[in-house]
XYZ file of N, CA and C in Angstrom:
582
model
N -45.304 11.633 7.381
C -44.046 11.862 8.080
C -43.474 10.552 8.642
N -44.372 9.751 9.196
C -43.947 8.463 9.760
C -43.385 7.550 8.658
N -44.000 7.614 7.505
C -43.562 6.803 6.364
C -42.146 7.199 5.936
N -41.864 8.487 5.909
C -40.533 8.982 5.539
C -39.490 8.487 6.534
N -39.810 8.515 7.822
C -38.879 8.032 8.853
C -38.561 6.552 8.650
N -39.580 5.760 8.307
C -39.365 4.326 8.082
C -38.456 4.085 6.869
N -38.701 4.844 5.804
C -37.881 4.707 4.598
C -36.437 5.091 4.895
N -36.237 6.197 5.616
C -34.884 6.639 5.968
C -34.178 5.620 6.859
N -34.923 5.045 7.791
C -34.336 4.050 8.687
C -33.886 2.823 7.879
N -34.741 2.384 6.966
C -34.410 1.242 6.125
C -33.204 1.562 5.234
N -33.192 2.773 4.698
C -32.092 3.223 3.839
C -30.776 3.206 4.612
N -30.781 3.715 5.847
C -29.571 3.721 6.680
C -29.092 2.305 6.964
N -30.031 1.394 7.220
C -29.654 0.002 7.478
C -29.009 -0.638 6.244
N -29.566 -0.362 5.080
C -29.000 -0.904 3.843
C -27.599 -0.348 3.618
N -27.442 0.964 3.762
C -26.130 1.596 3.577
C -25.134 1.052 4.598
N -25.552 0.931 5.853
C -24.665 0.397 6.898
C -24.264 -1.043 6.571
N -25.206 -1.835 6.066
C -24.901 -3.214 5.688
C -23.899 -3.284 4.551
N -24.079 -2.425 3.553
C -23.158 -2.400 2.415
C -21.767 -1.970 2.866
N -21.700 -0.898 3.640
C -20.404 -0.409 4.131
C -19.734 -1.474 5.000
N -20.498 -2.077 5.899
C -19.948 -3.127 6.753
C -19.425 -4.303 5.947
N -20.184 -4.704 4.930
C -19.756 -5.799 4.063
C -18.470 -5.475 3.322
N -18.371 -4.243 2.825
C -17.156 -3.824 2.122
C -15.945 -3.803 3.048
N -16.135 -3.347 4.275
C -15.033 -3.318 5.247
C -14.556 -4.746 5.542
N -15.492 -5.649 5.770
C -15.130 -7.048 6.040
C -14.408 -7.651 4.831
N -14.933 -7.380 3.643
C -14.326 -7.875 2.411
C -12.912 -7.342 2.249
N -12.721 -6.040 2.494
C -11.413 -5.383 2.385
C -10.396 -6.062 3.306
N -10.785 -6.279 4.562
C -9.853 -6.888 5.509
C -9.632 -8.373 5.220
N -10.630 -9.047 4.668
C -10.455 -10.455 4.299
C -9.392 -10.599 3.221
N -9.447 -9.736 2.219
C -8.426 -9.779 1.171
C -7.067 -9.425 1.770
N -7.055 -8.533 2.753
C -5.814 -8.189 3.445
C -5.157 -9.405 4.082
N -5.961 -10.364 4.524
C -5.407 -11.597 5.088
C -4.665 -12.398 4.018
N -5.211 -12.432 2.802
C -4.511 -13.098 1.699
C -3.187 -12.396 1.412
N -3.224 -11.067 1.383
C -2.010 -10.290 1.120
C -0.945 -10.626 2.164
N -1.340 -10.679 3.431
C -0.393 -11.004 4.506
C 0.132 -12.433 4.364
N -0.725 -13.337 3.925
C -0.329 -14.743 3.770
C 0.747 -14.920 2.700
N 0.786 -14.018 1.731
C 1.778 -14.102 0.662
C 3.208 -13.991 1.145
N 3.417 -13.439 2.325
C 4.772 -13.259 2.863
C 5.326 -14.531 3.502
N 4.505 -15.583 3.587
C 4.927 -16.817 4.228
C 4.943 -17.959 3.216
N 5.928 -18.835 3.257
C 7.083 -18.804 4.143
C 8.133 -17.808 3.645
N 8.858 -17.285 4.598
C 9.939 -16.349 4.276
C 11.135 -17.134 3.735
N 11.798 -16.557 2.753
C 12.983 -17.195 2.168
C 14.089 -17.303 3.214
N 14.821 -18.416 3.151
C 15.889 -18.645 4.131
C 17.182 -19.141 3.485
N 17.332 -18.900 2.197
C 18.563 -19.285 1.517
C 18.581 -20.679 0.936
N 17.495 -21.426 1.071
C 17.517 -22.814 0.579
C 17.378 -22.920 -0.941
N 16.840 -21.883 -1.593
C 16.703 -21.914 -3.054
C 17.891 -21.213 -3.703
N 18.372 -21.777 -4.793
C 19.526 -21.211 -5.498
C 19.162 -20.016 -6.367
N 17.880 -19.931 -6.759
C 17.458 -18.884 -7.694
C 16.431 -17.957 -7.064
N 16.620 -16.671 -7.336
C 15.732 -15.627 -6.828
C 15.229 -14.832 -8.024
N 13.920 -14.737 -8.154
C 13.324 -13.916 -9.209
C 12.932 -12.583 -8.591
N 13.452 -11.499 -9.167
C 13.129 -10.146 -8.699
C 12.192 -9.529 -9.733
N 10.990 -9.170 -9.296
C 9.990 -8.631 -10.214
C 10.161 -7.130 -10.394
N 10.054 -6.696 -11.626
C 10.227 -5.285 -11.959
C 9.045 -4.425 -11.548
N 9.276 -3.114 -11.582
C 8.234 -2.126 -11.262
C 8.727 -0.764 -11.705
N 8.183 -0.236 -12.711
C 8.423 1.113 -13.201
C 9.815 1.717 -13.120
N 10.208 2.295 -14.239
C 11.448 3.058 -14.344
C 11.069 4.411 -14.926
N 11.632 5.467 -14.379
C 11.409 6.813 -14.922
C 12.689 7.224 -15.646
N 12.638 7.185 -16.969
C 13.861 7.409 -17.732
C 14.777 6.222 -17.520
N 15.861 6.452 -16.766
C 16.774 5.363 -16.395
C 16.800 5.143 -14.885
N 15.920 5.826 -14.166
C 15.914 5.779 -12.705
C 14.809 4.858 -12.198
N 15.150 3.894 -11.335
C 14.116 3.019 -10.777
C 13.101 3.823 -9.963
N 11.828 3.439 -10.071
C 10.806 4.029 -9.206
C 11.141 3.670 -7.756
N 10.514 4.343 -6.816
C 10.761 4.051 -5.400
C 10.394 2.602 -5.078
N 9.299 2.128 -5.651
C 8.901 0.725 -5.455
C 10.011 -0.205 -5.959
N 10.530 0.060 -7.153
C 11.585 -0.789 -7.713
C 12.873 -0.662 -6.912
N 13.194 0.526 -6.472
C 14.396 0.725 -5.653
C 14.313 -0.116 -4.380
N 13.142 -0.167 -3.761
C 12.978 -0.981 -2.555
C 13.142 -2.469 -2.858
N 12.705 -2.896 -4.030
C 12.890 -4.297 -4.426
C 14.374 -4.596 -4.649
N 15.074 -3.664 -5.267
C 16.523 -3.823 -5.474
C 17.225 -3.932 -4.123
N 16.868 -3.067 -3.184
C 17.480 -3.085 -1.850
C 17.228 -4.421 -1.147
N 15.984 -4.911 -1.224
C 15.653 -6.187 -0.575
C 16.433 -7.337 -1.214
N 16.522 -7.333 -2.541
C 17.253 -8.391 -3.242
C 18.741 -8.342 -2.910
N 19.313 -7.153 -2.912
C 20.746 -7.013 -2.626
C 21.063 -7.450 -1.199
N 20.225 -7.071 -0.252
C 20.444 -7.485 1.142
C 20.404 -9.008 1.251
N 19.459 -9.619 0.565
C 19.351 -11.076 0.566
C 20.581 -11.700 -0.096
N 21.017 -11.107 -1.196
C 22.191 -11.607 -1.909
C 23.461 -11.543 -1.084
N 23.582 -10.526 -0.254
C 24.758 -10.415 0.622
C 24.702 -11.464 1.725
N 23.500 -11.756 2.196
C 23.335 -12.753 3.249
C 23.528 -14.176 2.704
N 23.092 -14.384 1.466
C 23.183 -15.708 0.832
C 23.948 -15.567 -0.488
N 25.282 -15.603 -0.413
C 26.114 -15.291 -1.580
C 26.118 -16.340 -2.697
N 25.450 -17.454 -2.522
C 25.421 -18.472 -3.584
C 24.167 -18.377 -4.453
N 23.337 -17.397 -4.194
C 22.110 -17.263 -4.980
C 22.376 -16.574 -6.316
N 21.576 -16.951 -7.299
C 21.582 -16.317 -8.615
C 20.263 -15.569 -8.751
N 20.321 -14.366 -9.289
C 19.134 -13.515 -9.406
C 18.679 -13.418 -10.854
N 17.403 -13.669 -11.074
C 16.790 -13.401 -12.374
C 16.029 -12.090 -12.212
N 16.497 -11.062 -12.904
C 15.924 -9.720 -12.814
C 14.913 -9.590 -13.945
N 13.643 -9.497 -13.589
C 12.580 -9.659 -14.572
C 11.746 -8.400 -14.753
N 11.796 -7.849 -15.959
C 10.958 -6.699 -16.289
C 11.360 -6.083 -17.612
N 10.390 -5.898 -18.472
C 10.642 -5.318 -19.783
C 10.712 -3.801 -19.742
N 10.705 -3.216 -20.914
C 10.794 -1.762 -21.060
C 9.421 -1.227 -21.424
N 8.865 -0.423 -20.534
C 7.550 0.149 -20.765
C 7.629 1.515 -21.415
N 6.463 2.048 -21.692
C 6.377 3.378 -22.289
C 6.974 4.407 -21.331
N 7.820 5.285 -21.853
C 8.449 6.312 -21.029
C 9.677 5.834 -20.280
N 10.041 4.577 -20.482
C 11.221 4.018 -19.825
C 12.364 3.960 -20.839
N 13.487 4.587 -20.510
C 14.639 4.607 -21.420
C 15.369 3.269 -21.442
N 15.224 2.500 -20.368
C 15.848 1.176 -20.267
C 14.818 0.214 -19.691
N 15.087 -1.073 -19.813
C 14.173 -2.062 -19.239
C 14.279 -2.048 -17.715
N 13.237 -2.535 -17.075
C 13.261 -2.679 -15.618
C 14.380 -3.633 -15.212
N 14.609 -4.674 -16.012
C 15.692 -5.626 -15.724
C 17.049 -4.928 -15.731
N 17.277 -4.057 -16.702
C 18.545 -3.324 -16.774
C 18.688 -2.368 -15.596
N 17.613 -1.706 -15.218
C 17.665 -0.809 -14.054
C 18.017 -1.597 -12.793
N 17.448 -2.801 -12.664
C 17.769 -3.637 -11.506
C 19.217 -4.111 -11.555
N 19.696 -4.472 -12.743
C 21.094 -4.908 -12.878
C 22.030 -3.818 -12.380
N 21.812 -2.603 -12.834
C 22.656 -1.484 -12.408
C 22.575 -1.284 -10.895
N 21.363 -1.346 -10.361
C 21.184 -1.159 -8.922
C 21.848 -2.250 -8.102
N 21.730 -3.492 -8.555
C 22.345 -4.609 -7.831
C 23.865 -4.494 -7.852
N 24.432 -4.115 -8.987
C 25.885 -3.929 -9.074
C 26.309 -2.787 -8.156
N 25.560 -1.695 -8.152
C 25.853 -0.574 -7.245
C 25.823 -1.010 -5.785
N 24.999 -2.009 -5.484
C 24.890 -2.524 -4.113
C 25.945 -3.585 -3.800
N 26.815 -3.873 -4.759
C 27.909 -4.810 -4.500
C 27.641 -6.248 -4.899
N 26.579 -6.500 -5.639
C 26.294 -7.861 -6.102
C 27.001 -8.074 -7.442
N 27.746 -9.161 -7.551
C 28.514 -9.456 -8.763
C 27.593 -9.652 -9.964
N 28.015 -9.085 -11.083
C 27.239 -9.229 -12.317
C 27.128 -10.693 -12.731
N 28.078 -11.527 -12.310
C 28.048 -12.953 -12.635
C 26.835 -13.651 -12.023
N 26.266 -13.053 -10.993
C 25.109 -13.643 -10.310
C 23.781 -13.140 -10.872
N 23.831 -12.319 -11.914
C 22.630 -11.661 -12.429
C 22.271 -12.170 -13.823
N 21.019 -12.541 -13.985
C 20.476 -12.964 -15.274
C 19.329 -12.015 -15.591
N 19.302 -11.488 -16.813
C 18.257 -10.532 -17.178
C 17.154 -11.188 -17.999
N 15.934 -10.895 -17.618
C 14.737 -11.246 -18.392
C 14.098 -9.900 -18.693
N 14.228 -9.413 -19.913
C 13.836 -8.035 -20.216
C 12.712 -7.904 -21.247
N 11.860 -8.916 -21.322
C 10.754 -8.889 -22.291
C 9.371 -8.811 -21.638
N 9.254 -9.154 -20.381
C 7.942 -9.267 -19.736
C 7.277 -7.911 -19.517
N 5.940 -7.947 -19.535
C 5.156 -6.725 -19.323
C 4.085 -6.901 -18.254
N 4.072 -8.048 -17.578
C 3.079 -8.310 -16.529
C 3.679 -9.288 -15.524
N 3.017 -9.423 -14.396
C 3.484 -10.363 -13.373
C 3.525 -11.787 -13.929
N 2.486 -12.173 -14.649
C 2.444 -13.525 -15.213
C 3.605 -13.743 -16.178
N 3.854 -12.762 -17.051
C 4.985 -12.882 -17.981
C 6.314 -12.878 -17.238
N 6.447 -12.036 -16.197
C 7.674 -12.039 -15.390
C 8.018 -13.471 -14.988
N 7.033 -14.164 -14.463
C 7.273 -15.491 -13.905
C 7.436 -16.549 -14.990
N 6.617 -16.491 -16.015
C 6.710 -17.469 -17.108
C 8.043 -17.338 -17.841
N 8.411 -16.101 -18.175
C 9.668 -15.891 -18.904
C 10.878 -16.210 -18.017
N 10.782 -15.876 -16.736
C 11.886 -16.182 -15.813
C 12.052 -17.686 -15.647
N 10.946 -18.405 -15.594
C 11.018 -19.865 -15.464
C 11.804 -20.466 -16.624
N 11.636 -19.898 -17.818
C 12.342 -20.439 -18.990
C 13.858 -20.243 -18.889
N 14.311 -19.375 -17.991
C 15.746 -19.131 -17.807
C 16.361 -20.027 -16.731
N 15.523 -20.760 -16.017
C 16.016 -21.670 -14.980
C 16.583 -22.935 -15.622
N 17.524 -23.598 -14.934
C 18.003 -24.889 -15.441
C 16.833 -25.868 -15.580
N 16.935 -26.754 -16.544
C 15.868 -27.730 -16.787
C 15.547 -28.499 -15.506
N 14.264 -28.585 -15.192
C 13.811 -29.314 -14.011
C 13.786 -28.493 -12.732
N 14.353 -27.308 -12.752
C 14.365 -26.456 -11.550
C 13.029 -25.722 -11.446
N 12.393 -25.832 -10.291
C 11.143 -25.090 -10.094
C 11.025 -24.487 -8.694
N 12.122 -24.499 -7.947
C 12.147 -23.934 -6.597
C 12.816 -22.565 -6.656
N 12.085 -21.518 -6.282
C 12.631 -20.161 -6.349
C 12.182 -19.343 -5.145
N 12.913 -18.284 -4.917
C 12.468 -17.238 -3.997
C 12.027 -16.067 -4.870
N 11.026 -15.336 -4.418
C 10.514 -14.205 -5.191
C 10.659 -12.933 -4.379
N 11.289 -11.924 -5.000
C 11.377 -10.588 -4.410
C 10.363 -9.704 -5.120
N 9.468 -9.147 -4.350
C 8.543 -8.135 -4.849
C 8.040 -7.349 -3.647
N 7.243 -6.360 -3.894
C 6.708 -5.547 -2.801
C 5.833 -6.403 -1.901
N 5.835 -6.092 -0.610
C 5.077 -6.884 0.352
C 3.613 -7.031 -0.050
N 3.006 -5.967 -0.566
C 1.596 -6.016 -0.952
C 1.354 -6.923 -2.165
N 2.384 -7.213 -2.933
C 2.271 -7.919 -4.210
C 2.604 -9.406 -4.099
N 3.135 -9.836 -2.972
C 3.628 -11.214 -2.854
C 2.547 -12.272 -3.025
N 1.378 -12.063 -2.462
C 0.330 -13.089 -2.573
C 0.007 -13.364 -4.037
N -0.259 -12.309 -4.791
C -0.629 -12.490 -6.198
C 0.551 -13.042 -7.003
N 1.753 -12.534 -6.743
C 2.933 -13.014 -7.470
C 3.165 -14.498 -7.207
N 3.037 -14.904 -5.968
C 3.277 -16.311 -5.635
C 2.154 -17.210 -6.155
N 0.936 -16.676 -6.205
C -0.175 -17.420 -6.803
C 0.077 -17.629 -8.293
N 0.537 -16.579 -8.966
C 0.869 -16.686 -10.392
C 2.050 -17.640 -10.603
N 3.027 -17.600 -9.703
C 4.180 -18.506 -9.805
C 3.717 -19.961 -9.767
N 2.820 -20.239 -8.862
C 2.300 -21.605 -8.748
C 1.612 -22.032 -10.051
N 0.876 -21.106 -10.673
C 0.174 -21.418 -11.927
C 1.137 -21.765 -13.061
N 2.331 -21.179 -13.042
C 3.303 -21.490 -14.108
C 4.255 -22.621 -13.701
N 3.994 -23.247 -12.549
C 4.766 -24.415 -12.142
C 5.959 -24.139 -11.254
N 5.971 -22.987 -10.593
C 7.069 -22.655 -9.682
C 6.609 -22.771 -8.237
N 7.439 -23.389 -7.403
C 7.220 -23.385 -5.958
C 8.093 -22.276 -5.397
N 7.515 -21.447 -4.534
C 8.265 -20.261 -4.116
C 8.144 -19.982 -2.632
N 9.145 -19.250 -2.151
C 9.042 -18.610 -0.854
C 9.235 -17.115 -1.092
N 9.172 -16.326 -0.030
C 9.003 -14.879 -0.191
C 10.132 -14.047 0.385
N 10.478 -12.998 -0.362
C 11.387 -11.957 0.112
C 10.644 -10.631 -0.083
N 9.992 -10.142 0.973
C 9.189 -8.919 0.815
C 10.036 -7.652 0.798
N 9.714 -6.780 -0.144
C 10.301 -5.436 -0.164
C 9.269 -4.495 0.444
N 9.734 -3.589 1.268
C 8.817 -2.663 1.931
C 8.151 -1.740 0.919
N 6.895 -1.443 1.196
C 6.155 -0.473 0.387
C 6.362 0.898 1.004
N 6.713 1.892 0.192
C 6.859 3.243 0.749
C 5.539 3.684 1.382
N 5.627 4.367 2.497
C 4.436 4.815 3.208
C 3.495 5.580 2.287
N 4.063 6.350 1.374
C 3.245 7.142 0.457
C 2.414 6.272 -0.485
N 2.763 5.008 -0.637
C 2.050 4.147 -1.568
C 1.209 3.065 -0.937
N 1.197 2.976 0.391
C 0.496 1.879 1.060
C -0.977 1.833 0.662
N -1.676 2.944 0.764
C -3.104 2.959 0.451
C -3.336 2.738 -1.043
N -2.610 3.481 -1.861
C -2.791 3.393 -3.318
C -2.512 1.989 -3.839
N -1.338 1.458 -3.497
C -0.977 0.141 -4.009
C -1.771 -0.966 -3.328
N -2.103 -0.763 -2.062
C -2.935 -1.736 -1.358
C -4.297 -1.881 -2.014
N -4.903 -0.756 -2.387
C -6.206 -0.794 -3.061
C -6.077 -1.449 -4.436
N -5.062 -1.039 -5.178
C -4.872 -1.579 -6.523
C -4.648 -3.093 -6.479
N -3.869 -3.542 -5.511
C -3.577 -4.970 -5.409
C -4.818 -5.763 -5.027
N -5.633 -5.216 -4.140
C -6.868 -5.901 -3.767
C -7.787 -6.063 -4.982
N -7.876 -5.025 -5.790
C -8.684 -5.113 -7.016
C -8.096 -6.171 -7.948
N -6.780 -6.196 -8.087
C -6.129 -7.185 -8.958
C -6.380 -8.606 -8.458
N -6.367 -8.804 -7.152
C -6.637 -10.129 -6.581
C -8.064 -10.549 -6.909
N -8.999 -9.625 -6.781
C -10.402 -9.927 -7.092
C -10.545 -10.298 -8.568
N -9.923 -9.518 -9.443
C -9.997 -9.789 -10.885
C -9.419 -11.168 -11.188
N -8.255 -11.489 -10.615
C -7.620 -12.793 -10.855
C -8.498 -13.933 -10.341
N -9.200 -13.683 -9.240
C -10.066 -14.703 -8.653
C -11.162 -15.112 -9.636
N -11.669 -14.154 -10.400
C -12.774 -14.427 -11.318
C -12.319 -14.809 -12.730
N -11.015 -14.870 -12.966
C -10.524 -15.278 -14.300
C -10.637 -16.770 -14.491
């Protein structure tokens, strides 16, 4: 009986250590996610890359709608910016994410003359690489609009393709905070080991 108690005690300590380690790890990655929001964009860059996120038929997902709203608000505040709307057409999408953003930005009062479409990308890395090719030669200073949870990874990828960036965070819908937060943390870990 005494032996069983010792084994159970040791087992509880191991489980507590693992759980504690995972909690610390989870919050540590959260610090990276928070760091992605800094520095905040202040209008000094002429070009803004807006990253795509799911379209249902021809309707932007809630995540994409929030990105459109954040970009449009920024565009109204800084009317000399040009937007590169970046996102291809995925399975089940009747139009590209770039086209959905174009329509949304125009609906929000942003002139079509300020919009450039990049409609071939299928990943964050492609969003940034393909968007960079649309910038004037020698330009590498941009602002990036994406969901708040996604900024750290997006800006890290931007740096890898030679872009210096600041951040325009789009709010994550409350319904997606846990889901997207978990997914993004896993993506950060995967990218770390690549």
